[in-house]
Amino acid sequence: MKLQLYVLRTVATRILGAALILMSILQILDLLDVTTDILDRGLGVAGVAYYAALRLPRLFEQVAPIAVLAGGLFAFSQLARESAVVAMRASGISGYRIVAMAMPAVIVVMLLDALCGQVLAPRADPTLADWWRNTTPVAERKAPTPRTFRAGADLVIGADASADGREISNVTIFRRNAKGILVEKVEAPKALYAGGAWTLESPKTTRFVGDLAQASTAASTRWPTSLRPQDVQGLFGDDSAPTAASARRALENGGSDRPESFYATHFQSAFASPFVSLVMLLLSAPVALANFRSGQGAVLLTAGLGAGLLFLVANGMLTALGESGALSPFLAVWAAPAIFGALAARTFLALEG
């Protein structure tokens, strides 16, 4: 039990240290670009702290895999240099158990990664964007760019949306029949989401029947669509990756402004992303069995770091191919973790054997 706690503590502290260092570097670089603007707006140090706090979920999501790789390499190399691995193996503990002892720390990182990517960041991003827009001086504000997207079979143009995604202004909806022919256009100054449904205020409806156009107005009307406020936040926000829930709704005729392959890839990626940290642990594990006196340790350290960076590049390239539809979404998301995980396991087996 003491050995297990020692290994777990060593790996956990190294991963935590690597994560804090990497997040600090990214946070500093980010703040260098915005601190002057925040102070010029009279928001003070509190504004800088508020901005930094809202950026933390995205930063952790970015650094989590690299932190596990760096922390694992440092931790296992320390255990090997201290001959702790030799002592544990002499007492009958296999290399597999040594890696298993480090697993709880990586599982915590995986859970935090999933929490940040699927829950915290999707809520923090719209809040940050709305705060930044509202604190921009009036003279520097730019008119919002209208967004065009699909909501089921409808084509929709919206001028702007509220931060919570429950209001869309200057909405134009184009409805088509099964043959793709335009049959109806609805224009409304505002669309509101309340009680689980959308309502169009003061809509003007134009129906096209042959060569005729019949116009009508109403005080309000219901808009039957599976669009949700979270979808609106993503459609009108920055180009952030959709969550598993929003990607699933987009595939089920919810709000979407990109090809189906894009949402199918990100739906798979939402489940695969946390496992990237597990692959990073496997890539760093062979260092624990290295002989540093013979120079093998330095070789395995370099190889582990290079393999981890190559894995991130390959994973990003395959994901891009999946988003464009050039590759199956399942293969695009899971191929790199499976290949690099298998190579890491093969290397570890060879050293253990």
Tab-separated table of C-alpha atoms in Angstrom:
chain	number	residue	atom	x	y	z
A	1	MET	CA	0.000	0.000	0.000
A	2	LYS	CA	2.848	2.412	0.835
A	3	LEU	CA	4.517	1.706	-2.510
A	4	GLN	CA	1.251	2.273	-4.346
A	5	LEU	CA	0.685	5.574	-2.564
A	6	TYR	CA	4.262	6.626	-3.290
A	7	VAL	CA	3.909	5.922	-7.020
A	8	LEU	CA	0.494	7.584	-7.161
A	9	ARG	CA	1.712	10.641	-5.266
A	10	THR	CA	4.788	10.973	-7.477
A	11	VAL	CA	2.783	10.752	-10.709
A	12	ALA	CA	-0.024	12.981	-9.445
A	13	THR	CA	2.309	15.747	-8.261
A	14	ARG	CA	4.254	15.723	-11.523
A	15	ILE	CA	1.068	15.879	-13.621
A	16	LEU	CA	-0.322	18.650	-11.431
A	17	GLY	CA	2.918	20.593	-11.654
A	18	ALA	CA	3.072	20.219	-15.432
A	19	ALA	CA	-0.574	21.284	-15.785
A	20	LEU	CA	-0.063	24.375	-13.616
A	21	ILE	CA	3.068	25.413	-15.515
A	22	LEU	CA	1.481	24.927	-18.939
A	23	MET	CA	-1.744	26.671	-17.943
A	24	SER	CA	0.244	29.552	-16.461
A	25	ILE	CA	2.215	29.982	-19.681
A	26	LEU	CA	-0.926	29.953	-21.838
A	27	GLN	CA	-2.734	32.257	-19.413
A	28	ILE	CA	0.125	34.761	-19.439
A	29	LEU	CA	0.305	34.750	-23.235
A	30	ASP	CA	-3.451	35.230	-23.418
A	31	LEU	CA	-3.454	38.057	-20.880
A	32	LEU	CA	-0.666	39.852	-22.719
A	33	ASP	CA	-3.125	40.423	-25.563
A	34	VAL	CA	-6.106	41.576	-23.514
A	35	THR	CA	-4.874	43.115	-20.249
A	36	THR	CA	-4.353	46.564	-21.793
A	37	ASP	CA	-7.876	46.538	-23.247
A	38	ILE	CA	-9.375	45.430	-19.929
A	39	LEU	CA	-7.584	48.172	-18.002
A	40	ASP	CA	-8.491	50.800	-20.619
A	41	ARG	CA	-12.140	49.910	-20.103
A	42	GLY	CA	-11.790	50.716	-16.399
A	43	LEU	CA	-12.387	47.141	-15.269
A	44	GLY	CA	-9.210	47.014	-13.208
A	45	VAL	CA	-7.529	43.984	-11.713
A	46	ALA	CA	-10.939	42.449	-10.967
A	47	GLY	CA	-11.689	42.445	-14.695
A	48	VAL	CA	-8.391	40.719	-15.452
A	49	ALA	CA	-9.126	38.084	-12.801
A	50	TYR	CA	-12.661	37.589	-14.131
A	51	TYR	CA	-11.367	37.097	-17.669
A	52	ALA	CA	-8.679	34.667	-16.491
A	53	ALA	CA	-11.204	32.639	-14.465
A	54	LEU	CA	-13.556	32.230	-17.415
A	55	ARG	CA	-10.659	31.081	-19.608
A	56	LEU	CA	-9.529	28.347	-17.202
A	57	PRO	CA	-11.807	25.526	-18.484
A	58	ARG	CA	-10.583	25.894	-22.076
A	59	LEU	CA	-6.967	26.158	-20.963
A	60	PHE	CA	-7.189	22.983	-18.907
A	61	GLU	CA	-8.813	21.185	-21.819
A	62	GLN	CA	-5.872	22.215	-24.010
A	63	VAL	CA	-3.063	21.274	-21.622
A	64	ALA	CA	-4.473	18.089	-20.035
A	65	PRO	CA	-2.932	15.574	-22.510
A	66	ILE	CA	0.471	17.296	-22.599
A	67	ALA	CA	0.457	17.579	-18.789
A	68	VAL	CA	-0.088	13.830	-18.468
A	69	LEU	CA	2.708	13.148	-20.952
A	70	ALA	CA	5.192	15.498	-19.279
A	71	GLY	CA	4.155	14.497	-15.766
A	72	GLY	CA	4.355	10.802	-16.611
A	73	LEU	CA	7.807	11.119	-18.177
A	74	PHE	CA	9.176	13.054	-15.195
A	75	ALA	CA	7.550	10.775	-12.624
A	76	PHE	CA	8.602	7.469	-14.183
A	77	SER	CA	12.128	8.724	-14.857
A	78	GLN	CA	12.407	9.770	-11.211
A	79	LEU	CA	11.218	6.358	-10.029
A	80	ALA	CA	13.712	4.669	-12.345
A	81	ARG	CA	16.624	6.878	-11.253
A	82	GLU	CA	15.837	6.276	-7.573
A	83	SER	CA	15.853	2.508	-8.260
A	84	ALA	CA	12.332	2.448	-6.848
A	85	VAL	CA	11.157	0.457	-9.869
A	86	VAL	CA	13.981	-2.069	-9.377
A	87	ALA	CA	13.030	-2.461	-5.708
A	88	MET	CA	9.362	-2.938	-6.545
A	89	ARG	CA	10.085	-5.489	-9.260
A	90	ALA	CA	12.442	-7.347	-6.909
A	91	SER	CA	9.585	-7.600	-4.420
A	92	GLY	CA	7.386	-9.241	-7.052
A	93	ILE	CA	5.542	-6.179	-8.392
A	94	SER	CA	5.337	-6.254	-12.186
A	95	GLY	CA	5.665	-3.275	-14.473
A	96	TYR	CA	1.965	-3.560	-15.273
A	97	ARG	CA	1.068	-3.009	-11.628
A	98	ILE	CA	3.381	-0.007	-11.451
A	99	VAL	CA	1.496	1.598	-14.362
A	100	ALA	CA	-1.815	0.607	-12.755
A	101	MET	CA	-0.742	2.417	-9.583
A	102	ALA	CA	-0.582	5.650	-11.590
A	103	MET	CA	-3.979	5.150	-13.215
A	104	PRO	CA	-6.114	6.915	-10.547
A	105	ALA	CA	-4.287	10.200	-11.191
A	106	VAL	CA	-4.899	9.913	-14.943
A	107	ILE	CA	-8.548	8.964	-14.398
A	108	VAL	CA	-9.011	12.183	-12.413
A	109	VAL	CA	-7.475	14.150	-15.299
A	110	MET	CA	-9.765	12.371	-17.775
A	111	LEU	CA	-12.838	13.228	-15.706
A	112	LEU	CA	-11.767	16.866	-15.315
A	113	ASP	CA	-11.065	17.042	-19.061
A	114	ALA	CA	-14.555	15.750	-19.847
A	115	LEU	CA	-16.099	18.109	-17.280
A	116	CYS	CA	-14.327	21.141	-18.738
A	117	GLY	CA	-15.011	20.221	-22.366
A	118	GLN	CA	-18.653	19.214	-22.011
A	119	VAL	CA	-19.966	21.286	-19.091
A	120	LEU	CA	-17.815	24.158	-17.834
A	121	ALA	CA	-16.297	25.591	-21.033
A	122	PRO	CA	-19.608	25.643	-23.008
A	123	ARG	CA	-21.069	27.741	-20.197
A	124	ALA	CA	-18.046	29.973	-19.645
A	125	ASP	CA	-17.448	30.833	-23.313
A	126	PRO	CA	-20.816	32.607	-23.955
A	127	THR	CA	-20.534	34.417	-20.617
A	128	LEU	CA	-17.062	35.667	-21.524
A	129	ALA	CA	-18.129	36.691	-25.032
A	130	ASP	CA	-21.158	38.600	-23.704
A	131	TRP	CA	-19.083	40.325	-20.985
A	132	TRP	CA	-16.423	41.305	-23.515
A	133	ARG	CA	-19.003	42.684	-25.931
A	134	ASN	CA	-20.897	44.654	-23.267
A	135	THR	CA	-17.727	46.240	-21.879
A	136	THR	CA	-16.438	47.303	-25.303
A	137	PRO	CA	-16.607	51.102	-25.720
A	138	VAL	CA	-19.566	52.160	-27.849
A	139	ALA	CA	-17.326	53.782	-30.448
A	140	GLU	CA	-15.415	50.515	-30.939
A	141	ARG	CA	-18.385	48.179	-31.127
A	142	LYS	CA	-18.972	46.415	-34.391
A	143	ALA	CA	-22.360	45.472	-35.717
A	144	PRO	CA	-22.986	41.745	-35.246
A	145	THR	CA	-22.645	39.620	-38.331
A	146	PRO	CA	-25.865	37.813	-39.337
A	147	ARG	CA	-25.658	34.053	-39.072
A	148	THR	CA	-27.181	31.560	-41.499
A	149	PHE	CA	-27.942	28.049	-40.312
A	150	ARG	CA	-30.271	25.095	-40.653
A	151	ALA	CA	-32.931	24.233	-38.088
A	152	GLY	CA	-34.388	20.949	-39.236
A	153	ALA	CA	-35.725	21.506	-42.757
A	154	ASP	CA	-35.784	25.290	-42.290
A	155	LEU	CA	-33.084	27.687	-43.464
A	156	VAL	CA	-32.708	30.503	-40.932
A	157	ILE	CA	-30.987	33.878	-40.927
A	158	GLY	CA	-30.567	35.647	-37.580
A	159	ALA	CA	-29.010	39.052	-36.975
A	160	ASP	CA	-27.933	38.488	-33.370
A	161	ALA	CA	-28.654	36.382	-30.291
A	162	SER	CA	-28.637	36.941	-26.550
A	163	ALA	CA	-25.882	35.506	-24.351
A	164	ASP	CA	-28.171	32.803	-22.948
A	165	GLY	CA	-29.339	31.771	-26.446
A	166	ARG	CA	-33.005	32.365	-25.630
A	167	GLU	CA	-33.540	35.280	-27.976
A	168	ILE	CA	-32.733	35.740	-31.664
A	169	SER	CA	-33.293	39.120	-33.298
A	170	ASN	CA	-34.387	39.859	-36.885
A	171	VAL	CA	-35.182	36.282	-37.811
A	172	THR	CA	-35.928	35.171	-41.351
A	173	ILE	CA	-37.072	31.575	-41.907
A	174	PHE	CA	-37.250	29.933	-45.316
A	175	ARG	CA	-39.353	26.787	-45.576
A	176	ARG	CA	-39.129	24.361	-48.482
A	177	ASN	CA	-41.169	21.384	-49.581
A	178	ALA	CA	-39.849	17.855	-50.085
A	179	LYS	CA	-38.508	18.825	-53.521
A	180	GLY	CA	-36.519	21.738	-52.102
A	181	ILE	CA	-38.802	24.414	-53.562
A	182	LEU	CA	-39.381	27.513	-51.436
A	183	VAL	CA	-42.961	27.559	-50.198
A	184	GLU	CA	-42.909	30.013	-47.283
A	185	LYS	CA	-40.862	32.877	-45.841
A	186	VAL	CA	-41.372	34.068	-42.268
A	187	GLU	CA	-39.866	37.326	-41.008
A	188	ALA	CA	-39.965	38.314	-37.345
A	189	PRO	CA	-38.151	40.999	-35.353
A	190	LYS	CA	-37.615	38.585	-32.502
A	191	ALA	CA	-37.746	34.877	-31.620
A	192	LEU	CA	-38.038	33.991	-27.929
A	193	TYR	CA	-37.505	30.640	-26.190
A	194	ALA	CA	-39.723	30.000	-23.155
A	195	GLY	CA	-41.444	26.962	-21.725
A	196	GLY	CA	-39.515	24.599	-23.971
A	197	ALA	CA	-40.725	26.204	-27.233
A	198	TRP	CA	-39.863	29.066	-29.574
A	199	THR	CA	-42.277	31.937	-30.255
A	200	LEU	CA	-41.997	34.407	-33.134
A	201	GLU	CA	-43.140	37.928	-32.257
A	202	SER	CA	-45.080	39.942	-34.876
A	203	PRO	CA	-44.224	37.548	-37.698
A	204	LYS	CA	-44.905	38.386	-41.327
A	205	THR	CA	-45.513	35.241	-43.353
A	206	THR	CA	-45.300	35.099	-47.130
A	207	ARG	CA	-46.594	31.931	-48.782
A	208	PHE	CA	-45.662	31.113	-52.357
A	209	VAL	CA	-48.289	29.244	-54.387
A	210	GLY	CA	-47.274	28.950	-57.996
A	211	ASP	CA	-46.650	32.481	-59.232
A	212	LEU	CA	-48.611	34.030	-56.362
A	213	ALA	CA	-47.260	35.384	-53.056
A	214	GLN	CA	-49.756	35.616	-50.204
A	215	ALA	CA	-48.719	37.733	-47.180
A	216	SER	CA	-50.197	37.590	-43.689
A	217	THR	CA	-49.279	38.905	-40.234
A	218	ALA	CA	-49.954	37.851	-36.648
A	219	ALA	CA	-49.230	39.053	-33.127
A	220	SER	CA	-47.189	35.931	-32.426
A	221	THR	CA	-46.864	32.378	-33.593
A	222	ARG	CA	-45.117	29.242	-32.465
A	223	TRP	CA	-41.969	28.116	-34.274
A	224	PRO	CA	-41.877	24.298	-34.371
A	225	THR	CA	-38.179	23.420	-34.239
A	226	SER	CA	-35.843	21.242	-32.212
A	227	LEU	CA	-33.416	24.180	-31.848
A	228	ARG	CA	-32.278	24.759	-28.247
A	229	PRO	CA	-30.670	27.788	-26.530
A	230	GLN	CA	-27.384	25.858	-26.252
A	231	ASP	CA	-27.423	25.406	-30.021
A	232	VAL	CA	-27.999	29.130	-30.527
A	233	GLN	CA	-25.061	29.938	-28.256
A	234	GLY	CA	-22.810	27.761	-30.376
A	235	LEU	CA	-24.140	29.084	-33.697
A	236	PHE	CA	-23.708	32.740	-32.751
A	237	GLY	CA	-20.575	32.320	-30.666
A	238	ASP	CA	-16.965	31.852	-31.614
A	239	ASP	CA	-15.791	28.762	-33.458
A	240	SER	CA	-15.696	26.528	-30.390
A	241	ALA	CA	-16.100	22.778	-30.663
A	242	PRO	CA	-19.674	21.569	-30.105
A	243	THR	CA	-20.409	19.373	-27.121
A	244	ALA	CA	-21.679	15.814	-27.475
A	245	ALA	CA	-25.239	16.987	-26.743
A	246	SER	CA	-25.220	19.845	-29.264
A	247	ALA	CA	-23.563	17.658	-31.915
A	248	ARG	CA	-26.227	14.992	-31.382
A	249	ARG	CA	-29.021	17.558	-31.699
A	250	ALA	CA	-27.442	18.903	-34.893
A	251	LEU	CA	-27.434	15.386	-36.334
A	252	GLU	CA	-31.078	15.016	-35.300
A	253	ASN	CA	-32.227	18.089	-37.285
A	254	GLY	CA	-31.272	20.635	-34.643
A	255	GLY	CA	-29.364	23.837	-35.349
A	256	SER	CA	-26.364	23.390	-37.632
A	257	ASP	CA	-24.272	25.532	-39.953
A	258	ARG	CA	-21.689	22.952	-40.997
A	259	PRO	CA	-21.697	19.593	-42.790
A	260	GLU	CA	-23.054	16.525	-41.063
A	261	SER	CA	-19.552	15.012	-41.000
A	262	PHE	CA	-18.362	17.885	-38.781
A	263	TYR	CA	-20.937	17.142	-36.083
A	264	ALA	CA	-20.540	13.368	-36.383
A	265	THR	CA	-16.787	13.746	-35.847
A	266	HIS	CA	-17.198	15.989	-32.807
A	267	PHE	CA	-19.814	13.675	-31.346
A	268	GLN	CA	-17.245	10.869	-31.445
A	269	SER	CA	-14.485	13.207	-30.272
A	270	ALA	CA	-16.427	14.152	-27.149
A	271	PHE	CA	-16.047	10.560	-25.951
A	272	ALA	CA	-12.533	9.999	-27.283
A	273	SER	CA	-10.859	13.197	-26.056
A	274	PRO	CA	-10.505	12.120	-22.407
A	275	PHE	CA	-8.805	8.895	-23.527
A	276	VAL	CA	-6.021	10.940	-25.119
A	277	SER	CA	-4.656	11.385	-21.587
A	278	LEU	CA	-4.633	7.604	-21.139
A	279	VAL	CA	-2.626	7.184	-24.335
A	280	MET	CA	-0.165	9.774	-23.050
A	281	LEU	CA	0.339	7.736	-19.881
A	282	LEU	CA	1.041	4.621	-21.960
A	283	LEU	CA	3.558	6.565	-24.075
A	284	SER	CA	5.411	7.665	-20.945
A	285	ALA	CA	5.246	4.280	-19.161
A	286	PRO	CA	8.283	2.624	-20.902
A	287	VAL	CA	10.561	5.148	-19.172
A	288	ALA	CA	9.828	3.402	-15.867
A	289	LEU	CA	11.631	0.290	-17.133
A	290	ALA	CA	14.596	2.157	-18.622
A	291	ASN	CA	18.209	1.714	-17.535
A	292	PHE	CA	19.503	5.253	-17.094
A	293	ARG	CA	23.057	4.111	-16.444
A	294	SER	CA	23.346	2.748	-19.972
A	295	GLY	CA	21.775	5.789	-21.623
A	296	GLN	CA	18.565	3.923	-22.404
A	297	GLY	CA	16.602	6.317	-20.199
A	298	ALA	CA	17.502	9.370	-22.254
A	299	VAL	CA	16.532	7.552	-25.452
A	300	LEU	CA	13.156	6.492	-24.070
A	301	LEU	CA	12.511	9.975	-22.637
A	302	THR	CA	13.154	11.565	-26.014
A	303	ALA	CA	11.170	8.891	-27.843
A	304	GLY	CA	8.223	9.241	-25.439
A	305	LEU	CA	8.130	13.011	-25.811
A	306	GLY	CA	8.425	12.795	-29.589
A	307	ALA	CA	5.758	10.095	-29.815
A	308	GLY	CA	3.385	12.167	-27.688
A	309	LEU	CA	3.782	15.264	-29.851
A	310	LEU	CA	3.491	13.180	-33.031
A	311	PHE	CA	0.327	11.632	-31.633
A	312	LEU	CA	-1.242	15.062	-31.084
A	313	VAL	CA	-0.362	16.110	-34.636
A	314	ALA	CA	-1.708	12.884	-36.157
A	315	ASN	CA	-4.860	13.059	-34.063
A	316	GLY	CA	-5.486	16.640	-35.160
A	317	MET	CA	-4.928	15.820	-38.833
A	318	LEU	CA	-7.253	12.820	-38.753
A	319	THR	CA	-9.911	14.835	-36.933
A	320	ALA	CA	-9.724	17.516	-39.634
A	321	LEU	CA	-10.180	14.836	-42.304
A	322	GLY	CA	-13.218	13.543	-40.440
A	323	GLU	CA	-14.723	17.030	-40.167
A	324	SER	CA	-14.391	17.549	-43.921
A	325	GLY	CA	-15.987	14.175	-44.688
A	326	ALA	CA	-12.830	12.730	-46.276
A	327	LEU	CA	-12.649	10.049	-43.569
A	328	SER	CA	-15.173	8.141	-41.511
A	329	PRO	CA	-15.831	10.054	-38.236
A	330	PHE	CA	-15.230	6.909	-36.183
A	331	LEU	CA	-11.855	6.248	-37.823
A	332	ALA	CA	-10.905	9.927	-37.719
A	333	VAL	CA	-11.395	10.100	-33.961
A	334	TRP	CA	-10.358	6.665	-32.710
A	335	ALA	CA	-7.602	5.624	-35.155
A	336	ALA	CA	-4.751	7.684	-33.653
A	337	PRO	CA	-5.461	6.734	-30.000
A	338	ALA	CA	-5.748	3.051	-30.971
A	339	ILE	CA	-2.540	3.027	-33.069
A	340	PHE	CA	-0.348	4.985	-30.663
A	341	GLY	CA	-1.789	3.202	-27.640
A	342	ALA	CA	-1.000	-0.161	-29.239
A	343	LEU	CA	2.552	0.951	-30.105
A	344	ALA	CA	3.121	2.172	-26.558
A	345	ALA	CA	1.780	-1.075	-25.115
A	346	ARG	CA	3.983	-3.075	-27.505
A	347	THR	CA	7.078	-1.161	-26.416
A	348	PHE	CA	6.226	-1.635	-22.750
A	349	LEU	CA	5.649	-5.364	-23.256
A	350	ALA	CA	9.013	-5.716	-24.970
A	351	LEU	CA	10.823	-3.988	-22.102
A	352	GLU	CA	8.891	-5.911	-19.462
A	353	GLY	CA	9.499	-9.226	-21.188
